[in-house]
PDB file of C-alpha atoms in Angstrom:
ATOM      1  CA  MET L   1       5.050  26.065 -12.259  1.00  0.00           C
ATOM      2  CA  THR L   2       7.524  24.617  -9.287  1.00  0.00           C
ATOM      3  CA  ARG L   3       6.529  26.487  -6.213  1.00  0.00           C
ATOM      4  CA  ALA L   4       3.350  28.734  -4.566  1.00  0.00           C
ATOM      5  CA  ILE L   5       4.449  31.031  -2.103  1.00  0.00           C
ATOM      6  CA  LEU L   6       2.271  33.219   0.341  1.00  0.00           C
ATOM      7  CA  VAL L   7       2.927  36.748   1.403  1.00  0.00           C
ATOM      8  CA  THR L   8       1.235  38.498   3.897  1.00  0.00           C
ATOM      9  CA  GLY L   9       1.615  42.380   3.908  1.00  0.00           C
ATOM     10  CA  ALA L  10       3.004  42.591   0.742  1.00  0.00           C
ATOM     11  CA  ALA L  11       2.331  46.151  -0.633  1.00  0.00           C
ATOM     12  CA  SER L  12       4.990  48.256  -0.085  1.00  0.00           C
ATOM     13  CA  GLY L  13       8.142  47.795   2.212  1.00  0.00           C
ATOM     14  CA  ILE L  14       9.642  44.490   2.974  1.00  0.00           C
ATOM     15  CA  GLY L  15       6.827  42.119   1.794  1.00  0.00           C
ATOM     16  CA  ALA L  16       7.145  43.992  -1.096  1.00  0.00           C
ATOM     17  CA  ALA L  17      10.494  43.545  -1.918  1.00  0.00           C
ATOM     18  CA  CYS L  18      10.206  40.332  -0.654  1.00  0.00           C
ATOM     19  CA  CYS L  19       8.009  39.384  -3.356  1.00  0.00           C
ATOM     20  CA  ARG L  20      10.434  41.253  -6.336  1.00  0.00           C
ATOM     21  CA  ARG L  21      12.625  38.906  -4.262  1.00  0.00           C
ATOM     22  CA  LEU L  22      11.217  35.491  -4.949  1.00  0.00           C
ATOM     23  CA  ALA L  23       9.531  36.590  -8.268  1.00  0.00           C
ATOM     24  CA  GLY L  24      10.896  35.007 -11.934  1.00  0.00           C
ATOM     25  CA  PRO L  25       9.724  32.014 -13.947  1.00  0.00           C
ATOM     26  CA  GLY L  26       8.059  28.513 -12.474  1.00  0.00           C
ATOM     27  CA  THR L  27       7.169  30.633  -9.216  1.00  0.00           C
ATOM     28  CA  ALA L  28       3.582  31.767  -8.255  1.00  0.00           C
ATOM     29  CA  ILE L  29       3.182  34.299  -5.418  1.00  0.00           C
ATOM     30  CA  LEU L  30      -0.681  35.410  -3.619  1.00  0.00           C
ATOM     31  CA  VAL L  31       0.273  39.044  -2.299  1.00  0.00           C
ATOM     32  CA  HIS L  32      -1.844  39.693   0.590  1.00  0.00           C
ATOM     33  CA  THR L  33      -2.556  43.167   1.955  1.00  0.00           C
ATOM     34  CA  ARG L  34      -5.041  44.925   4.642  1.00  0.00           C
ATOM     35  CA  LYS L  35      -6.510  47.241   1.930  1.00  0.00           C
ATOM     36  CA  ASN L  36      -3.566  48.637   0.025  1.00  0.00           C
ATOM     37  CA  ALA L  37      -5.249  47.468  -3.612  1.00  0.00           C
ATOM     38  CA  GLU L  38      -3.536  49.858  -5.657  1.00  0.00           C
ATOM     39  CA  GLY L  39      -0.012  48.976  -3.960  1.00  0.00           C
ATOM     40  CA  ALA L  40      -0.539  45.150  -3.998  1.00  0.00           C
ATOM     41  CA  GLU L  41      -1.689  45.178  -7.527  1.00  0.00           C
ATOM     42  CA  ARG L  42       1.389  47.330  -8.599  1.00  0.00           C
ATOM     43  CA  VAL L  43       3.033  44.178  -6.673  1.00  0.00           C
ATOM     44  CA  ALA L  44       1.740  41.710  -8.858  1.00  0.00           C
ATOM     45  CA  ALA L  45       2.436  43.420 -12.080  1.00  0.00           C
ATOM     46  CA  GLU L  46       6.124  43.485 -10.631  1.00  0.00           C
ATOM     47  CA  ILE L  47       5.549  39.784 -10.820  1.00  0.00           C
ATOM     48  CA  ARG L  48       4.304  38.897 -13.498  1.00  0.00           C
ATOM     49  CA  ALA L  49       7.245  41.022 -15.712  1.00  0.00           C
ATOM     50  CA  ALA L  50      10.175  39.144 -13.931  1.00  0.00           C
ATOM     51  CA  SER L  51       8.100  36.237 -15.792  1.00  0.00           C
ATOM     52  CA  GLY L  52       6.431  34.683 -12.472  1.00  0.00           C
ATOM     53  CA  GLU L  53       2.404  34.521 -11.925  1.00  0.00           C
ATOM     54  CA  ALA L  54       0.929  36.452  -9.003  1.00  0.00           C
ATOM     55  CA  ALA L  55      -2.420  37.265  -7.640  1.00  0.00           C
ATOM     56  CA  VAL L  56      -3.776  39.118  -5.319  1.00  0.00           C
ATOM     57  CA  MET L  57      -6.359  38.889  -1.616  1.00  0.00           C
ATOM     58  CA  LEU L  58      -7.136  41.388   0.799  1.00  0.00           C
ATOM     59  CA  GLY L  59      -8.044  41.264   4.684  1.00  0.00           C
ATOM     60  CA  ASP L  60      -7.043  41.755   8.063  1.00  0.00           C
ATOM     61  CA  ILE L  61      -4.946  39.562   9.006  1.00  0.00           C
ATOM     62  CA  ALA L  62      -6.156  40.093  12.271  1.00  0.00           C
ATOM     63  CA  ASP L  63      -9.249  38.517  11.353  1.00  0.00           C
ATOM     64  CA  PRO L  64      -9.300  34.480  12.995  1.00  0.00           C
ATOM     65  CA  ALA L  65     -10.681  33.555   9.742  1.00  0.00           C
ATOM     66  CA  VAL L  66      -8.141  35.926   7.403  1.00  0.00           C
ATOM     67  CA  PRO L  67      -5.216  33.517   7.817  1.00  0.00           C
ATOM     68  CA  GLU L  68      -6.978  30.252   6.500  1.00  0.00           C
ATOM     69  CA  ALA L  69      -9.032  31.835   3.977  1.00  0.00           C
ATOM     70  CA  LEU L  70      -5.330  33.065   2.378  1.00  0.00           C
ATOM     71  CA  VAL L  71      -3.858  29.637   2.059  1.00  0.00           C
ATOM     72  CA  ALA L  72      -7.380  28.414   0.900  1.00  0.00           C
ATOM     73  CA  LYS L  73      -6.558  30.929  -1.882  1.00  0.00           C
ATOM     74  CA  THR L  74      -3.605  30.599  -2.831  1.00  0.00           C
ATOM     75  CA  LEU L  75      -4.282  26.682  -3.001  1.00  0.00           C
ATOM     76  CA  GLU L  76      -7.543  27.126  -5.550  1.00  0.00           C
ATOM     77  CA  ILE L  77      -5.600  29.205  -7.534  1.00  0.00           C
ATOM     78  CA  PHE L  78      -2.252  27.821  -7.678  1.00  0.00           C
ATOM     79  CA  GLY L  79      -3.080  24.505  -6.255  1.00  0.00           C
ATOM     80  CA  ARG L  80      -0.164  23.778  -3.903  1.00  0.00           C
ATOM     81  CA  LEU L  81       1.646  25.910  -1.320  1.00  0.00           C
ATOM     82  CA  ASP L  82       5.259  25.667  -0.833  1.00  0.00           C
ATOM     83  CA  ALA L  83       6.319  28.288   1.248  1.00  0.00           C
ATOM     84  CA  VAL L  84       4.431  31.770   3.805  1.00  0.00           C
ATOM     85  CA  VAL L  85       6.245  34.805   4.039  1.00  0.00           C
ATOM     86  CA  PHE L  86       4.283  36.411   7.319  1.00  0.00           C
ATOM     87  CA  ALA L  87       5.249  40.362   6.140  1.00  0.00           C
ATOM     88  CA  ALA L  88       1.874  41.827   7.909  1.00  0.00           C
ATOM     89  CA  GLY L  89       2.540  44.216  10.976  1.00  0.00           C
ATOM     90  CA  PHE L  90       3.126  47.767  12.149  1.00  0.00           C
ATOM     91  CA  ALA L  91       5.282  49.708  14.525  1.00  0.00           C
ATOM     92  CA  ASP L  92       3.402  51.184  17.731  1.00  0.00           C
ATOM     93  CA  LYS L  93       5.736  53.013  19.652  1.00  0.00           C
ATOM     94  CA  THR L  94       3.406  54.237  22.579  1.00  0.00           C
ATOM     95  CA  PRO L  95       4.973  54.348  25.590  1.00  0.00           C
ATOM     96  CA  PHE L  96       4.037  51.304  28.047  1.00  0.00           C
ATOM     97  CA  ALA L  97       2.718  53.704  30.955  1.00  0.00           C
ATOM     98  CA  GLU L  98       0.297  55.077  28.171  1.00  0.00           C
ATOM     99  CA  ALA L  99      -0.936  51.961  26.828  1.00  0.00           C
ATOM    100  CA  PRO L 100      -3.941  50.298  27.423  1.00  0.00           C
ATOM    101  CA  ASP L 101      -4.766  47.189  26.779  1.00  0.00           C
ATOM    102  CA  ALA L 102      -6.357  47.969  23.060  1.00  0.00           C
ATOM    103  CA  VAL L 103      -2.595  48.731  22.267  1.00  0.00           C
ATOM    104  CA  PHE L 104      -1.159  46.013  23.225  1.00  0.00           C
ATOM    105  CA  ALA L 105      -4.431  43.651  21.726  1.00  0.00           C
ATOM    106  CA  LYS L 106      -3.908  45.189  18.139  1.00  0.00           C
ATOM    107  CA  SER L 107      -0.401  44.183  18.159  1.00  0.00           C
ATOM    108  CA  LEU L 108      -0.683  40.770  19.077  1.00  0.00           C
ATOM    109  CA  ASP L 109      -3.502  40.260  17.262  1.00  0.00           C
ATOM    110  CA  ALA L 110      -2.100  41.083  14.483  1.00  0.00           C
ATOM    111  CA  VAL L 111       1.571  40.036  14.694  1.00  0.00           C
ATOM    112  CA  LEU L 112       1.306  37.319  16.946  1.00  0.00           C
ATOM    113  CA  TRP L 113      -1.996  35.718  16.149  1.00  0.00           C
ATOM    114  CA  GLY L 114      -2.015  36.363  12.813  1.00  0.00           C
ATOM    115  CA  PHE L 115       1.186  34.240  12.228  1.00  0.00           C
ATOM    116  CA  LEU L 116       0.073  32.028  14.355  1.00  0.00           C
ATOM    117  CA  ARG L 117      -3.039  31.271  12.285  1.00  0.00           C
ATOM    118  CA  THR L 118      -1.231  31.652   8.817  1.00  0.00           C
ATOM    119  CA  ALA L 119       1.241  29.007  10.469  1.00  0.00           C
ATOM    120  CA  ARG L 120      -1.419  27.082  11.461  1.00  0.00           C
ATOM    121  CA  ALA L 121      -3.345  26.867   8.069  1.00  0.00           C
ATOM    122  CA  ALA L 122      -0.029  26.184   6.239  1.00  0.00           C
ATOM    123  CA  LEU L 123       1.806  23.773   7.093  1.00  0.00           C
ATOM    124  CA  PRO L 124      -0.255  21.044   6.968  1.00  0.00           C
ATOM    125  CA  HIS L 125       0.499  21.753   3.069  1.00  0.00           C
ATOM    126  CA  LEU L 126       4.056  22.205   3.717  1.00  0.00           C
ATOM    127  CA  GLN L 127       6.065  19.214   2.790  1.00  0.00           C
ATOM    128  CA  GLU L 128      10.192  20.355   2.535  1.00  0.00           C
ATOM    129  CA  GLY L 129       8.556  23.665   2.699  1.00  0.00           C
ATOM    130  CA  ARG L 130       9.319  27.500   3.864  1.00  0.00           C
ATOM    131  CA  ILE L 131       7.844  29.532   6.573  1.00  0.00           C
ATOM    132  CA  VAL L 132       9.683  32.712   7.672  1.00  0.00           C
ATOM    133  CA  ALA L 133       8.727  35.447   9.645  1.00  0.00           C
ATOM    134  CA  ILE L 134      10.104  38.647   9.316  1.00  0.00           C
ATOM    135  CA  SER L 135      10.224  40.345  13.479  1.00  0.00           C
ATOM    136  CA  SER L 136      12.453  42.958  14.479  1.00  0.00           C
ATOM    137  CA  PHE L 137      14.675  44.922  16.400  1.00  0.00           C
ATOM    138  CA  VAL L 138      12.381  46.057  18.468  1.00  0.00           C
ATOM    139  CA  ALA L 139      12.197  42.555  20.778  1.00  0.00           C
ATOM    140  CA  HIS L 140      15.648  42.556  21.519  1.00  0.00           C
ATOM    141  CA  VAL L 141      17.076  46.541  21.412  1.00  0.00           C
ATOM    142  CA  PHE L 142      16.374  47.821  24.715  1.00  0.00           C
ATOM    143  CA  ARG L 143      18.259  50.920  25.600  1.00  0.00           C
ATOM    144  CA  THR L 144      17.646  54.868  26.618  1.00  0.00           C
ATOM    145  CA  ASP L 145      18.681  56.619  23.456  1.00  0.00           C
ATOM    146  CA  VAL L 146      17.063  53.830  21.518  1.00  0.00           C
ATOM    147  CA  SER L 147      13.200  54.523  20.934  1.00  0.00           C
ATOM    148  CA  THR L 148      11.173  51.105  22.361  1.00  0.00           C
ATOM    149  CA  PHE L 149       8.112  50.044  21.238  1.00  0.00           C
ATOM    150  CA  PRO L 150       6.760  48.544  24.066  1.00  0.00           C
ATOM    151  CA  ALA L 151       3.485  46.666  22.280  1.00  0.00           C
ATOM    152  CA  SER L 152       5.525  46.181  19.083  1.00  0.00           C
ATOM    153  CA  ALA L 153       8.373  43.938  21.364  1.00  0.00           C
ATOM    154  CA  ALA L 154       5.970  41.945  22.956  1.00  0.00           C
ATOM    155  CA  ALA L 155       4.191  40.509  19.833  1.00  0.00           C
ATOM    156  CA  LYS L 156       7.839  40.372  17.789  1.00  0.00           C
ATOM    157  CA  ALA L 157       9.792  38.381  20.573  1.00  0.00           C
ATOM    158  CA  GLY L 158       6.500  36.461  20.708  1.00  0.00           C
ATOM    159  CA  MET L 159       5.983  35.668  17.120  1.00  0.00           C
ATOM    160  CA  GLU L 160       9.749  34.390  17.292  1.00  0.00           C
ATOM    161  CA  ALA L 161       9.184  32.008  20.264  1.00  0.00           C
ATOM    162  CA  LEU L 162       6.940  30.652  18.357  1.00  0.00           C
ATOM    163  CA  VAL L 163       8.587  30.229  15.046  1.00  0.00           C
ATOM    164  CA  ARG L 164      11.179  28.156  17.911  1.00  0.00           C
ATOM    165  CA  ALA L 165       8.537  25.987  18.723  1.00  0.00           C
ATOM    166  CA  ILE L 166       7.304  25.455  14.922  1.00  0.00           C
ATOM    167  CA  ALA L 167      10.211  24.471  13.650  1.00  0.00           C
ATOM    168  CA  VAL L 168      10.429  21.573  16.187  1.00  0.00           C
ATOM    169  CA  GLU L 169       7.565  20.019  14.872  1.00  0.00           C
ATOM    170  CA  ALA L 170       7.774  20.699  10.840  1.00  0.00           C
ATOM    171  CA  ALA L 171      11.172  19.305  11.039  1.00  0.00           C
ATOM    172  CA  ALA L 172       9.451  15.428  10.625  1.00  0.00           C
ATOM    173  CA  ARG L 173       7.758  16.919   7.568  1.00  0.00           C
ATOM    174  CA  GLY L 174      11.226  18.779   6.603  1.00  0.00           C
ATOM    175  CA  THR L 175       9.662  21.997   6.495  1.00  0.00           C
ATOM    176  CA  THR L 176      11.987  24.545   8.161  1.00  0.00           C
ATOM    177  CA  VAL L 177      10.533  27.468  10.104  1.00  0.00           C
ATOM    178  CA  ASN L 178      12.500  30.995  10.842  1.00  0.00           C
ATOM    179  CA  ALA L 179      12.549  34.548  11.463  1.00  0.00           C
ATOM    180  CA  VAL L 180      14.291  37.617   9.625  1.00  0.00           C
ATOM    181  CA  VAL L 181      14.734  40.338  12.455  1.00  0.00           C
ATOM    182  CA  PRO L 182      15.354  44.076  10.279  1.00  0.00           C
ATOM    183  CA  GLY L 183      17.162  46.888  12.156  1.00  0.00           C
ATOM    184  CA  TYR L 184      16.254  50.357  11.500  1.00  0.00           C
ATOM    185  CA  THR L 185      15.116  50.255   7.559  1.00  0.00           C
ATOM    186  CA  ARG L 186      14.042  52.804   5.237  1.00  0.00           C
ATOM    187  CA  LYS L 187      10.637  53.281   4.618  1.00  0.00           C
ATOM    188  CA  ASP L 188       8.746  53.688   1.019  1.00  0.00           C
ATOM    189  CA  PRO L 189       8.703  56.888  -0.327  1.00  0.00           C
ATOM    190  CA  GLY L 190       5.710  58.702   1.060  1.00  0.00           C
ATOM    191  CA  ALA L 191       4.897  56.236   3.599  1.00  0.00           C
ATOM    192  CA  HIS L 192       3.792  56.399   7.091  1.00  0.00           C
ATOM    193  CA  ALA L 193       6.474  56.412   9.163  1.00  0.00           C
ATOM    194  CA  ALA L 194       7.169  55.889  12.975  1.00  0.00           C
ATOM    195  CA  LEU L 195       9.882  58.119  13.491  1.00  0.00           C
ATOM    196  CA  SER L 196      10.251  61.996  11.871  1.00  0.00           C
ATOM    197  CA  ALA L 197      12.818  62.414   9.514  1.00  0.00           C
ATOM    198  CA  ALA L 198      14.946  64.179  12.372  1.00  0.00           C
ATOM    199  CA  GLN L 199      14.317  61.068  14.284  1.00  0.00           C
ATOM    200  CA  TRP L 200      15.825  58.873  11.551  1.00  0.00           C
ATOM    201  CA  GLU L 201      19.310  60.794  10.980  1.00  0.00           C
ATOM    202  CA  ALA L 202      19.916  60.303  15.145  1.00  0.00           C
ATOM    203  CA  VAL L 203      19.276  56.563  14.817  1.00  0.00           C
ATOM    204  CA  THR L 204      21.691  56.097  11.644  1.00  0.00           C
ATOM    205  CA  ALA L 205      23.877  57.646  13.610  1.00  0.00           C
ATOM    206  CA  LYS L 206      23.963  54.501  16.410  1.00  0.00           C
ATOM    207  CA  ILE L 207      24.281  52.136  13.640  1.00  0.00           C
ATOM    208  CA  PRO L 208      27.901  50.494  12.897  1.00  0.00           C
ATOM    209  CA  LEU L 209      27.539  50.695   9.093  1.00  0.00           C
ATOM    210  CA  ARG L 210      25.998  53.980   9.789  1.00  0.00           C
ATOM    211  CA  ARG L 211      22.899  53.696   7.919  1.00  0.00           C
ATOM    212  CA  LEU L 212      19.887  52.767   7.582  1.00  0.00           C
ATOM    213  CA  GLY L 213      18.415  48.827   6.067  1.00  0.00           C
ATOM    214  CA  THR L 214      16.411  49.124   2.718  1.00  0.00           C
ATOM    215  CA  PRO L 215      13.450  46.878   2.976  1.00  0.00           C
ATOM    216  CA  ASP L 216      15.546  44.245  -0.275  1.00  0.00           C
ATOM    217  CA  ASP L 217      18.830  44.063   2.673  1.00  0.00           C
ATOM    218  CA  VAL L 218      15.712  42.259   4.373  1.00  0.00           C
ATOM    219  CA  ALA L 219      14.261  40.544   1.405  1.00  0.00           C
ATOM    220  CA  ALA L 220      17.483  38.921   0.527  1.00  0.00           C
ATOM    221  CA  MET L 221      17.788  36.483   3.417  1.00  0.00           C
ATOM    222  CA  ALA L 222      14.412  36.045   3.556  1.00  0.00           C
ATOM    223  CA  ALA L 223      14.329  35.071  -0.258  1.00  0.00           C
ATOM    224  CA  PHE L 224      17.838  32.570   0.984  1.00  0.00           C
ATOM    225  CA  LEU L 225      15.489  31.102   4.042  1.00  0.00           C
ATOM    226  CA  CYS L 226      13.132  30.329   0.915  1.00  0.00           C
ATOM    227  CA  GLY L 227      15.374  28.601  -1.457  1.00  0.00           C
ATOM    228  CA  LYS L 228      17.100  25.122  -1.159  1.00  0.00           C
ATOM    229  CA  ASP L 229      20.351  26.636   0.088  1.00  0.00           C
ATOM    230  CA  ALA L 230      18.651  26.946   3.182  1.00  0.00           C
ATOM    231  CA  GLY L 231      17.666  23.743   4.087  1.00  0.00           C
ATOM    232  CA  TYR L 232      19.377  22.322   6.968  1.00  0.00           C
ATOM    233  CA  VAL L 233      18.382  26.031   8.298  1.00  0.00           C
ATOM    234  CA  THR L 234      15.574  26.239  10.640  1.00  0.00           C
ATOM    235  CA  GLY L 235      14.272  27.430  13.766  1.00  0.00           C
ATOM    236  CA  GLN L 236      16.487  30.937  13.859  1.00  0.00           C
ATOM    237  CA  ALA L 237      16.203  34.401  14.168  1.00  0.00           C
ATOM    238  CA  ILE L 238      18.363  36.059  11.674  1.00  0.00           C
ATOM    239  CA  HIS L 239      19.629  39.849  12.487  1.00  0.00           C
ATOM    240  CA  VAL L 240      19.877  41.898   9.446  1.00  0.00           C
ATOM    241  CA  ASN L 241      20.397  45.428  11.310  1.00  0.00           C
ATOM    242  CA  GLY L 242      23.749  46.571  10.258  1.00  0.00           C
ATOM    243  CA  GLY L 243      25.596  45.623  13.557  1.00  0.00           C
ATOM    244  CA  LEU L 244      22.968  47.495  15.975  1.00  0.00           C
ATOM    245  CA  VAL L 245      22.977  46.024  19.570  1.00  0.00           C
TER     246      VAL L 245
END
């Protein structure tokens, strides 16, 4: 084994696509999910089919104990930790005026605090390692003709600021820290979507490339940032959004 990677939120969607992109001989991946054990085991099987190693761990990333436990489990099973891809999270489009504190707290706990705790637990074990956070266009695009996600925007924007701050400190270890910022991205078949079919069709027309992104579009950038060719890229938020502004 030449590298071990922790991927959070990896049972479906972008997280699962990241696992598929990263999988291969010499790579071991801990596949995390909050509760979708079936999906996580399916992703683990795909990793093994690509000649990689895989293990699965369940836990709510918003639980303060879970991020440290994920890092500890990766080290216990694989004996090392070389990269973290933080893909856990969810979209919340509750309008600002209708959102109680609990709505914001839920997003902040899972996204901002989840990433903070995961990075804090992982960093001491990363030497010339990689941390990649999956952010979202909702932290950047604010228009009357595009749905806004206030709670998600606050959490993702905070995560991107933290990426930049951690990158400065991690540089002394040769470790890079970056964010990938997807635009509107197609969900897995049958998965819950924040928008209706009609809304998805409407937003596609607003994207310059005239198509939704795919999980693999995002995973391709995450995999690049986890690789040796990205060793001089750090503190960045790289948009993968078909030109949406």
